[in-house]
Short mmCIF file of C-alpha atoms in Angstrom, two decimals:
data_model
loop_
_atom_site.label_atom_id
_atom_site.label_comp_id
_atom_site.label_asym_id
_atom_site.label_seq_id
_atom_site.Cartn_x
_atom_site.Cartn_y
_atom_site.Cartn_z
CA MET N 296 108.50 129.44 78.76
CA TRP N 297 106.15 126.79 77.37
CA ASN N 298 105.70 123.63 79.41
CA SER N 299 104.39 120.31 78.14
CA TRP N 300 101.66 120.44 80.80
CA SER N 301 100.47 123.95 79.96
CA SER N 302 98.19 122.74 77.13
CA GLN N 303 94.50 122.02 77.73
CA TYR N 304 93.95 119.09 80.06
CA ASP N 305 91.03 116.69 79.56
CA SER N 306 90.70 114.60 82.71
CA ARG N 307 88.11 112.19 81.29
CA LEU N 308 90.21 111.53 78.20
CA GLU N 309 93.26 110.95 80.39
CA GLN N 310 91.32 108.56 82.61
CA ARG N 311 90.27 106.52 79.57
CA ARG N 312 93.87 106.33 78.38
CA ILE N 313 95.05 105.18 81.80
CA CYS N 314 92.26 102.59 81.92
CA GLY N 315 93.35 101.32 78.51
CA LEU N 316 96.92 100.86 79.73
CA LEU N 317 95.71 99.00 82.85
CA ASN N 318 93.74 96.64 80.60
CA LYS N 319 96.97 95.70 78.85
CA LEU N 320 99.04 95.14 82.00
CA ASN N 321 100.52 91.67 82.48
CA MET N 322 103.79 90.05 83.55
CA THR N 323 105.27 90.12 80.06
CA ASN N 324 104.80 93.83 79.35
CA PHE N 325 104.87 95.10 82.94
CA ASP N 326 107.90 97.39 82.61
CA SER N 327 106.79 99.09 79.40
CA VAL N 328 103.16 99.56 80.47
CA ALA N 329 104.13 100.69 83.98
CA THR N 330 106.48 103.28 82.48
CA LYS N 331 103.71 104.68 80.29
CA LEU N 332 101.29 104.76 83.21
CA ILE N 333 103.79 106.59 85.39
CA GLU N 334 104.43 109.15 82.66
CA ARG N 335 100.72 109.90 82.37
CA LEU N 336 100.19 110.02 86.13
CA THR N 337 103.19 112.31 86.51
CA ASN N 338 101.77 114.67 83.91
CA CYS N 339 98.45 114.58 85.77
CA ARG N 340 100.29 115.49 88.94
CA ARG N 341 101.97 118.47 87.27
CA ARG N 342 98.65 119.73 85.96
CA GLY N 343 96.87 119.30 89.28
CA GLY N 344 94.85 116.34 88.03
CA VAL N 345 94.26 114.84 91.47
CA GLU N 346 90.87 113.50 90.36
CA THR N 347 92.55 111.35 87.71
CA ILE N 348 94.99 109.91 90.24
CA GLU N 349 92.09 109.20 92.63
CA THR N 350 90.26 107.38 89.85
CA PHE N 351 93.41 105.38 89.11
CA ALA N 352 93.81 104.35 92.77
CA ASP N 353 90.16 103.29 93.05
CA SER N 354 90.44 101.36 89.80
CA ILE N 355 93.52 99.53 91.09
CA ALA N 356 91.73 98.55 94.31
CA LEU N 357 88.75 97.27 92.35
CA ARG N 358 90.86 95.37 89.84
CA ALA N 359 92.85 93.73 92.64
CA VAL N 360 89.70 92.15 94.06
CA GLU N 361 88.11 91.27 90.73
CA ASP N 362 91.30 89.98 89.09
CA THR N 363 92.98 88.14 91.97
CA GLN N 364 95.58 86.51 89.74
CA ARG N 365 97.12 89.95 89.21
CA SER N 366 96.67 91.27 92.75
CA SER N 367 100.38 91.10 93.59
CA LEU N 368 101.19 92.71 90.24
CA TYR N 369 98.85 95.63 90.97
CA ALA N 370 100.46 96.05 94.39
CA TYR N 371 103.90 96.23 92.82
CA LEU N 372 102.62 98.76 90.28
CA CYS N 373 101.42 100.90 93.19
CA ARG N 374 104.90 100.71 94.65
CA ARG N 375 106.41 102.00 91.40
CA VAL N 376 103.82 104.76 91.05
CA ASP N 377 104.21 105.87 94.67
CA ARG N 378 107.98 106.08 94.33
CA GLU N 379 107.90 108.06 91.08
CA LEU N 380 105.23 110.52 92.20
CA GLU N 381 107.11 111.12 95.45
CA MET N 382 110.26 111.86 93.44
CA GLU N 383 108.23 114.25 91.29
CA ASP N 384 107.10 116.14 94.38
CA ARG N 385 110.68 116.34 95.61
CA ARG N 386 111.86 117.70 92.26
CA TRP N 387 109.30 120.48 92.46
CA THR N 388 110.47 121.35 95.95
CA TRP N 389 114.08 121.44 94.79
CA LEU N 390 113.30 123.53 91.70
CA ASN N 391 111.59 126.09 93.93
CA ASP N 392 114.55 126.35 96.28
CA GLY N 393 112.74 124.40 98.95
CA THR N 394 110.17 127.13 99.52
CA ARG N 395 107.27 125.56 97.63
CA GLN N 396 105.34 122.83 99.40
CA SER N 397 103.27 120.44 97.30
CA SER N 398 99.56 121.12 97.74
CA HIS N 399 98.63 117.70 96.34
CA PRO N 400 97.85 114.71 98.56
CA SER N 401 100.39 111.90 98.35
CA PHE N 402 99.60 108.83 96.28
CA THR N 403 99.77 106.76 99.49
CA SER N 404 97.03 108.81 101.13
CA ILE N 405 94.89 108.56 97.98
CA LEU N 406 95.36 104.79 97.87
CA VAL N 407 94.54 104.47 101.59
CA ASP N 408 91.27 106.34 100.98
CA ALA N 409 90.43 104.05 98.06
CA CYS N 410 91.10 100.90 100.11
CA GLU N 411 89.10 102.23 103.07
CA SER N 412 86.17 103.00 100.80
CA ARG N 413 86.22 99.51 99.26
CA PHE N 414 86.66 97.97 102.72
CA SER N 415 83.64 99.79 104.17
CA GLN N 416 81.54 98.79 101.18
CA ALA N 417 82.56 95.15 101.56
CA LEU N 418 81.62 95.13 105.25
CA ASP N 419 78.31 96.95 104.81
CA GLU N 420 77.12 94.90 101.87
CA ARG N 421 78.71 91.58 102.92
CA ALA N 422 80.34 91.66 99.51
CA ALA N 423 82.56 88.87 98.22
CA HIS N 424 85.33 91.43 97.74
CA LEU N 425 86.41 91.38 101.39
CA TYR N 426 88.80 88.42 101.22
CA PRO N 427 90.75 89.42 98.10
CA LEU N 428 90.78 93.05 99.30
CA VAL N 429 92.53 92.22 102.59
CA GLU N 430 95.05 90.12 100.67
CA PHE N 431 95.73 93.08 98.38
CA ILE N 432 96.20 95.27 101.45
CA GLY N 433 98.65 92.64 102.72
CA ASP N 434 100.63 92.92 99.48
CA LEU N 435 100.69 96.71 99.81
CA LEU N 436 102.02 96.38 103.36
CA LEU N 437 104.77 94.04 102.22
CA ASP N 438 105.73 96.34 99.35
CA GLY N 439 105.95 99.27 101.75
CA VAL N 440 103.26 101.25 99.95
CA LEU N 441 100.84 101.46 102.88
CA PRO N 442 102.19 102.51 106.29
CA ILE N 443 101.24 100.12 109.09
CA ALA N 444 99.55 102.95 111.01
CA ASP N 445 97.20 103.63 108.08
CA VAL N 446 95.95 100.03 108.09
CA GLN N 447 95.57 99.74 111.86
CA ASP N 448 91.95 100.89 112.00
CA LEU N 449 90.85 98.49 109.24
CA VAL N 450 92.45 95.53 110.98
CA GLN N 451 90.97 96.48 114.33
CA GLN N 452 87.51 96.59 112.75
CA LEU N 453 87.97 93.00 111.63
CA PHE N 454 89.11 91.93 115.10
CA THR N 455 86.10 93.62 116.71
CA LEU N 456 83.69 91.89 114.34
CA ALA N 457 85.47 88.55 114.82
CA GLU N 458 85.10 88.90 118.60
CA GLN N 459 81.38 89.37 118.01
CA GLY N 460 81.25 86.00 116.28
CA GLN N 461 81.30 87.08 112.63
CA GLU N 462 82.98 84.21 110.87
CA GLY N 463 83.64 86.16 107.67
CA SER N 464 85.79 88.68 109.54
CA ALA N 465 87.79 85.87 111.15
CA ILE N 466 88.40 84.33 107.74
CA ALA N 467 89.47 87.73 106.39
CA LEU N 468 91.95 88.10 109.27
CA SER N 469 93.33 84.65 108.53
CA ARG N 470 93.77 85.58 104.87
CA LEU N 471 95.51 88.85 105.71
CA CYS N 472 97.89 87.33 108.24
CA ARG N 473 98.82 84.37 106.08
CA ARG N 474 99.43 86.66 103.12
CA VAL N 475 101.72 88.98 105.09
CA ALA N 476 103.56 86.20 106.93
CA ARG N 477 104.88 84.75 103.66
CA GLU N 478 107.73 87.24 103.65
CA GLN N 479 110.58 87.59 106.12
CA GLU N 480 109.42 90.90 107.53
CA GLY N 481 105.79 89.77 107.62
CA VAL N 482 105.75 88.61 111.25
CA TYR N 483 107.19 91.99 112.29
CA ILE N 484 104.38 93.77 110.40
CA LEU N 485 101.78 91.58 112.10
CA GLU N 486 103.29 92.30 115.49
CA GLN N 487 103.13 96.03 114.78
CA LEU N 488 99.46 95.58 113.93
CA GLY N 489 98.94 93.86 117.28
CA ALA N 490 97.71 90.73 115.54
CA SER N 491 99.04 88.16 117.98
CA GLY N 492 97.39 89.59 121.10
CA SER N 493 94.19 90.47 119.26
CA ILE N 494 93.82 86.95 117.85
CA GLU N 495 94.28 85.46 121.31
CA ARG N 496 91.49 87.70 122.60
CA VAL N 497 89.20 86.53 119.80
CA LEU N 498 89.99 82.90 120.64
CA GLU N 499 88.83 83.50 124.21
CA GLU N 500 85.30 84.14 122.95
CA ASP N 501 82.89 81.21 123.11
CA ILE N 502 80.67 82.48 120.30
CA ILE N 503 83.18 82.10 117.45
CA THR N 504 82.59 79.15 115.14
CA PRO N 505 84.86 76.07 115.07
CA LYS N 506 86.01 77.05 111.57
CA ALA N 507 87.00 80.55 112.69
CA ARG N 508 88.77 79.13 115.74
CA TYR N 509 90.77 76.66 113.68
CA LEU N 510 91.85 79.22 111.08
CA LEU N 511 92.91 81.77 113.72
CA MET N 512 94.78 79.11 115.72
CA ALA N 513 96.71 78.32 112.54
CA VAL N 514 97.65 82.00 112.35
CA VAL N 515 98.87 81.96 115.96
CA ASP N 516 101.25 79.16 114.95
CA LEU N 517 102.87 81.57 112.51
CA PHE N 518 104.22 83.61 115.41
CA HIS N 519 105.77 80.56 117.04
CA GLN N 520 106.87 78.81 113.84
CA GLU N 521 105.71 75.49 115.25
CA LEU N 522 102.84 73.74 113.52
CA VAL N 523 101.40 70.71 115.29
CA ASP N 524 98.48 68.72 113.93
CA VAL N 525 96.88 66.61 116.68
CA PHE N 526 94.49 64.83 114.32
CA ASP N 527 95.12 61.33 113.04
CA SER N 528 93.76 62.19 109.63
CA ALA N 529 92.94 65.22 107.51
CA GLY N 530 89.40 63.92 107.07
CA LEU N 531 88.74 63.98 110.81
CA ARG N 532 90.12 67.52 111.14
CA ASN N 533 88.04 68.80 108.22
CA GLU N 534 84.88 67.17 109.56
CA ILE N 535 85.27 68.61 113.05
CA TYR N 536 86.01 72.16 111.90
CA ASN N 537 83.64 72.12 108.90
CA LEU N 538 86.42 73.27 106.57
CA ASP N 539 85.75 74.00 102.93
CA SER N 540 87.99 72.49 100.29
CA ASP N 541 90.13 75.61 100.03
CA GLU N 542 90.54 75.84 103.81
CA GLN N 543 91.65 72.23 104.17
CA GLU N 544 95.08 73.16 102.86
CA VAL N 545 95.84 75.70 105.58
CA SER N 546 98.12 73.46 107.63
CA SER N 547 100.02 72.05 104.66
CA GLU N 548 100.28 75.53 103.16
CA LEU N 549 101.75 76.95 106.36
CA ASP N 550 104.18 74.05 106.68
CA SER N 551 105.51 74.52 103.17
CA ALA N 552 105.57 78.33 103.13
CA ALA N 553 109.19 79.51 103.05
CA PRO N 554 110.03 83.16 103.73
CA ALA N 555 111.20 85.12 100.72
CA ASP N 556 112.64 88.56 100.32
CA VAL N 557 110.60 91.33 98.72
CA GLY N 558 112.77 92.39 95.82
CA ASP N 559 112.67 95.16 93.26
CA SER N 560 111.25 92.98 90.51
CA PRO N 561 107.52 92.32 89.97
CA PRO N 562 106.12 89.09 91.45
CA SER N 563 106.78 86.10 89.21
CA LYS N 564 103.77 84.04 90.25
CA THR N 565 100.60 84.15 92.30
CA THR N 566 100.41 82.74 95.80
CA THR N 567 98.36 79.88 97.16
CA CYS N 568 96.01 82.26 98.97
CA GLU N 569 94.96 83.74 95.64
CA SER N 570 93.76 80.35 94.39
CA GLU N 571 91.47 80.13 97.43
CA ASP N 572 89.38 83.19 96.59
CA GLN N 573 86.84 81.58 94.30
CA ALA N 574 85.66 79.05 96.87
CA GLU N 575 85.26 81.75 99.53
CA VAL N 576 83.45 84.02 97.06
CA SER N 577 81.01 81.25 96.24
CA LYS N 578 80.40 80.59 99.92
CA LEU N 579 79.63 84.25 100.65
CA GLY N 580 77.31 84.42 97.71
CA THR N 581 75.09 81.74 99.21
CA GLU N 582 74.73 83.51 102.56
#
């Protein structure tokens, strides 16, 4: 019997088509474009086109850090893709009377590899992609795409570097924690990552900068839900901790952040953390 996936498969052509659909993705056309992407990725899965799915995952990770305004949208797209490809694998198992096991890696494992690769590159090259990348990983955690265990090693690397006095890693941890803590289950995710105890260990180090100490102390407040500003003025606080303009809003941002449920609809707007990226990128570029 003829199958739609039995015809000749051109992986490079398929990758270009998928790239073209990603270029069109926005809030207005999300459902229609996501459906077309899933159809193509599903066909790739049936034909054993793992390379195309790997290219898609790497492209998503790169786009999330280069196009921060759509980071949450890309994370939600990954959620849709992961769910549909998992259902596809289950259908194959059912059609083969439960005796056939899928030989393809899951989309989650492919996406984890892509994020780890981008993460290592950002650390090695001190690239400006580190901050938006950890925020994207935070979105993937909230959407349930990445298992907590698969992110544990990445987070621990940041804690180790922060303990050694690397301010950039401390800022990245602050970004990740603040991103995740915006949702109701976020504090639970952070606890599973061991964030609270690890941050306290970092704060015990004398070599961390005042800026890193302030940002991580603000994260600790997330676990207690009590934010106390001991300064008489914002100007005095910013001067003491040498905060950049984007970091000066941390306390007010945390005060006004209300937990929200992660629903089944794509995100309707970007978060405050996303608007902070450009200032941090510029700062890294001058180092």
